[in-house]
Amino acid sequence: MGIRAVIWDMGGVLVRTEDQTPRQQLAERLGVSLDELYHLVFGSERALQTSLGKKTTRQHWSEVGQALGLSSPEEISGIERDFFAGDRIDMELVDYIRGLRPRYKTGLLSNAYDDLRHMLERVWGIADAFDDLVISAEVGVVKPDPAIYRLALERLGVRPGEAVFVDDFARNVAAAQAEKMHAIHFQNPAQARQELEQLLQASDAQ
């Protein structure tokens, strides 16, 4: 059974925090630790509800602001802007993904809020690199729930053994492997690409 699709995570893989300074400065300015700030944005119950599409991105950030004692839309917008100021899209990796097509189908599988599709299509302009986008807030399921992997496979029209999944969280990689998918634990672009090329070459040799 040859590999026919490569599915990519977004945060920590295609977009990465290259400079922690803006987040550290933001935490200091707000009088909280960096860990507390991360928890508010990504680790709280409200963050999970937003990833599941039960809250909008705007509601989430409004509640983050309230938790930090802020109320004005301008202040809250500033927190969001500063929190992500050190993030960068890896356009070289995106171009590599574009180059996998049309030989392989490409997919995105991301635990993300309801604004990700807009960012991919309108802000970053990279949605064209993928045959399909599975965004947790749109489908109401988050990794590592097996259902979201099955959905990604179904939408690409491939079987588990015909797909490779790339993610920076070990638990998400393990969940993909439990579904009989090939999976790569992303550490850095060079490592991930090397492991992927090895898998694709081995598949071709079958």
Short mmCIF file of C-alpha atoms in Angstrom, two decimals:
data_model
loop_
_atom_site.label_atom_id
_atom_site.label_comp_id
_atom_site.label_asym_id
_atom_site.label_seq_id
_atom_site.Cartn_x
_atom_site.Cartn_y
_atom_site.Cartn_z
CA MET A 1 0.00 0.00 0.00
CA GLY A 2 1.82 3.09 -1.23
CA ILE A 3 1.68 6.55 0.32
CA ARG A 4 -0.76 8.84 -1.46
CA ALA A 5 -1.21 11.75 1.00
CA VAL A 6 0.76 13.90 3.43
CA ILE A 7 -1.18 15.70 6.17
CA TRP A 8 0.35 18.56 8.13
CA ASP A 9 -0.30 20.21 11.47
CA MET A 10 -0.29 24.02 11.53
CA GLY A 11 0.87 25.54 14.83
CA GLY A 12 4.41 24.52 15.78
CA VAL A 13 5.01 23.11 12.29
CA LEU A 14 4.07 25.56 9.52
CA VAL A 15 3.79 28.55 11.82
CA ARG A 16 6.29 28.68 14.67
CA THR A 17 7.20 31.12 17.41
CA GLU A 18 10.66 32.17 16.29
CA ASP A 19 10.99 34.99 18.82
CA GLN A 20 9.63 34.61 22.36
CA THR A 21 10.51 38.20 23.30
CA PRO A 22 7.10 39.76 22.47
CA ARG A 23 5.29 37.17 24.61
CA GLN A 24 7.74 37.59 27.49
CA GLN A 25 7.37 41.36 27.36
CA LEU A 26 3.58 41.03 27.17
CA ALA A 27 3.50 38.77 30.22
CA GLU A 28 5.69 41.19 32.17
CA ARG A 29 3.49 44.11 31.17
CA LEU A 30 0.37 42.25 32.29
CA GLY A 31 1.95 41.09 35.55
CA VAL A 32 1.60 37.36 34.85
CA SER A 33 4.07 34.56 34.15
CA LEU A 34 4.63 33.35 30.61
CA ASP A 35 3.14 29.98 31.63
CA GLU A 36 0.00 31.70 32.91
CA LEU A 37 -0.33 33.62 29.67
CA TYR A 38 0.07 30.43 27.61
CA HIS A 39 -2.57 28.72 29.73
CA LEU A 40 -5.04 31.55 29.21
CA VAL A 41 -4.57 31.53 25.44
CA PHE A 42 -4.13 27.83 24.69
CA GLY A 43 -4.59 25.65 27.77
CA SER A 44 -7.77 26.81 29.47
CA GLU A 45 -11.24 25.29 29.21
CA ARG A 46 -12.33 28.35 27.18
CA ALA A 47 -9.47 27.66 24.76
CA LEU A 48 -10.67 24.09 24.32
CA GLN A 49 -14.23 25.29 23.75
CA THR A 50 -12.92 27.69 21.10
CA SER A 51 -10.94 24.90 19.42
CA LEU A 52 -14.17 22.87 19.34
CA GLY A 53 -16.06 25.76 17.72
CA LYS A 54 -18.29 26.32 20.74
CA LYS A 55 -16.89 29.82 21.21
CA THR A 56 -15.75 32.24 18.53
CA THR A 57 -12.21 33.55 18.36
CA ARG A 58 -13.53 37.01 19.30
CA GLN A 59 -15.30 35.62 22.38
CA HIS A 60 -12.16 33.78 23.41
CA TRP A 61 -9.91 36.83 23.25
CA SER A 62 -12.52 38.97 24.98
CA GLU A 63 -12.57 36.48 27.86
CA VAL A 64 -8.76 36.33 27.94
CA GLY A 65 -8.78 40.11 28.27
CA GLN A 66 -11.36 40.01 31.04
CA ALA A 67 -9.31 37.41 32.92
CA LEU A 68 -6.38 39.83 32.73
CA GLY A 69 -8.50 42.73 33.99
CA LEU A 70 -8.87 44.41 30.61
CA SER A 71 -12.10 45.48 28.98
CA SER A 72 -11.53 47.81 26.04
CA PRO A 73 -11.50 46.25 22.55
CA GLU A 74 -8.31 48.16 21.76
CA GLU A 75 -6.44 46.65 24.72
CA ILE A 76 -7.68 43.16 23.93
CA SER A 77 -6.76 43.49 20.26
CA GLY A 78 -3.31 44.65 21.36
CA ILE A 79 -2.84 41.55 23.51
CA GLU A 80 -3.66 39.27 20.59
CA ARG A 81 -1.35 41.20 18.26
CA ASP A 82 1.56 41.18 20.71
CA PHE A 83 1.07 37.52 21.65
CA PHE A 84 1.58 36.43 18.04
CA ALA A 85 4.17 39.08 17.10
CA GLY A 86 7.05 36.58 17.25
CA ASP A 87 5.34 33.97 15.06
CA ARG A 88 6.52 33.28 11.53
CA ILE A 89 5.10 31.28 8.63
CA ASP A 90 7.69 28.87 7.22
CA MET A 91 7.20 29.74 3.55
CA GLU A 92 10.06 27.44 2.52
CA LEU A 93 8.21 24.50 4.07
CA VAL A 94 4.95 25.66 2.48
CA ASP A 95 6.68 25.72 -0.93
CA TYR A 96 7.96 22.21 -0.25
CA ILE A 97 4.38 21.09 0.44
CA ARG A 98 3.23 22.69 -2.81
CA GLY A 99 5.95 20.70 -4.55
CA LEU A 100 4.54 17.41 -3.24
CA ARG A 101 1.52 17.95 -5.45
CA PRO A 102 0.10 16.61 -7.69
CA ARG A 103 1.94 13.35 -7.00
CA TYR A 104 0.63 13.35 -3.42
CA LYS A 105 -2.51 14.78 -1.94
CA THR A 106 -1.81 17.30 0.82
CA GLY A 107 -3.96 18.13 3.81
CA LEU A 108 -3.96 20.37 6.86
CA LEU A 109 -5.19 18.99 10.20
CA SER A 110 -5.16 21.61 12.93
CA ASN A 111 -6.55 22.19 16.39
CA ALA A 112 -7.41 25.81 15.72
CA TYR A 113 -9.95 28.57 16.18
CA ASP A 114 -12.59 29.69 13.70
CA ASP A 115 -10.38 32.36 12.13
CA LEU A 116 -7.73 29.97 10.75
CA ARG A 117 -9.32 29.50 7.33
CA HIS A 118 -9.43 33.29 6.87
CA MET A 119 -5.76 33.52 7.85
CA LEU A 120 -4.78 30.72 5.46
CA GLU A 121 -6.75 32.13 2.54
CA ARG A 122 -6.66 35.90 2.99
CA VAL A 123 -3.74 36.83 5.24
CA TRP A 124 -0.98 34.30 4.57
CA GLY A 125 -2.19 33.17 1.15
CA ILE A 126 -1.13 29.54 1.61
CA ALA A 127 -4.44 27.64 1.44
CA ASP A 128 -3.58 26.68 -2.15
CA ALA A 129 -0.86 24.35 -0.83
CA PHE A 130 -3.53 21.93 0.43
CA ASP A 131 -6.19 19.75 -1.13
CA ASP A 132 -8.22 19.92 2.07
CA LEU A 133 -8.29 21.81 5.37
CA VAL A 134 -9.59 20.12 8.53
CA ILE A 135 -9.88 22.81 11.23
CA SER A 136 -11.11 21.64 14.62
CA ALA A 137 -13.37 24.64 15.25
CA GLU A 138 -15.18 23.92 11.98
CA VAL A 139 -15.69 20.19 12.58
CA GLY A 140 -16.21 20.16 16.37
CA VAL A 141 -13.49 17.61 17.12
CA VAL A 142 -9.89 18.07 18.30
CA LYS A 143 -6.75 15.96 18.10
CA PRO A 144 -6.01 13.43 19.49
CA ASP A 145 -9.61 12.24 19.07
CA PRO A 146 -9.49 9.41 16.48
CA ALA A 147 -12.55 10.88 14.73
CA ILE A 148 -10.64 13.89 13.40
CA TYR A 149 -7.97 11.71 11.79
CA ARG A 150 -10.63 9.53 10.18
CA LEU A 151 -12.34 12.65 8.86
CA ALA A 152 -9.10 13.96 7.35
CA LEU A 153 -8.50 10.61 5.63
CA GLU A 154 -12.07 10.42 4.36
CA ARG A 155 -11.97 13.92 2.91
CA LEU A 156 -8.73 13.16 1.08
CA GLY A 157 -10.06 9.81 -0.11
CA VAL A 158 -7.19 7.71 1.25
CA ARG A 159 -6.79 4.81 3.66
CA PRO A 160 -4.74 5.14 6.89
CA GLY A 161 -1.73 3.29 5.49
CA GLU A 162 -1.68 5.61 2.49
CA ALA A 163 -1.18 8.75 4.59
CA VAL A 164 1.63 10.40 6.52
CA PHE A 165 0.81 12.81 9.36
CA VAL A 166 3.28 15.43 10.62
CA ASP A 167 2.74 17.07 14.05
CA ASP A 168 4.87 18.61 16.80
CA PHE A 169 2.94 17.02 19.71
CA ALA A 170 3.90 13.43 20.54
CA ARG A 171 0.36 12.57 21.68
CA ASN A 172 -1.06 13.61 18.31
CA VAL A 173 1.58 11.56 16.49
CA ALA A 174 0.79 8.53 18.66
CA ALA A 175 -2.94 8.94 17.97
CA ALA A 176 -2.29 8.95 14.22
CA GLN A 177 -0.15 5.82 14.54
CA ALA A 178 -2.94 4.16 16.52
CA GLU A 179 -5.13 4.75 13.47
CA LYS A 180 -2.51 2.91 11.37
CA MET A 181 -1.25 6.07 9.69
CA HIS A 182 2.41 6.79 9.11
CA ALA A 183 3.42 9.66 11.41
CA ILE A 184 6.38 11.96 11.96
CA HIS A 185 7.09 13.85 15.19
CA PHE A 186 8.14 17.29 13.96
CA GLN A 187 11.28 18.67 15.63
CA ASN A 188 12.48 21.01 12.90
CA PRO A 189 11.90 21.40 9.14
CA ALA A 190 15.08 19.59 8.05
CA GLN A 191 14.40 16.57 10.27
CA ALA A 192 10.74 16.33 9.24
CA ARG A 193 11.53 16.60 5.55
CA GLN A 194 14.29 14.00 5.80
CA GLU A 195 12.01 11.52 7.59
CA LEU A 196 9.21 12.19 5.11
CA GLU A 197 11.49 11.67 2.11
CA GLN A 198 12.66 8.36 3.59
CA LEU A 199 9.06 7.23 3.99
CA LEU A 200 8.13 8.29 0.46
CA GLN A 201 11.19 6.60 -1.05
CA ALA A 202 10.46 3.40 0.87
CA SER A 203 6.87 3.55 -0.35
CA ASP A 204 8.01 3.98 -3.96
CA ALA A 205 10.30 0.98 -3.61
CA GLN A 206 7.50 -1.37 -2.60
#
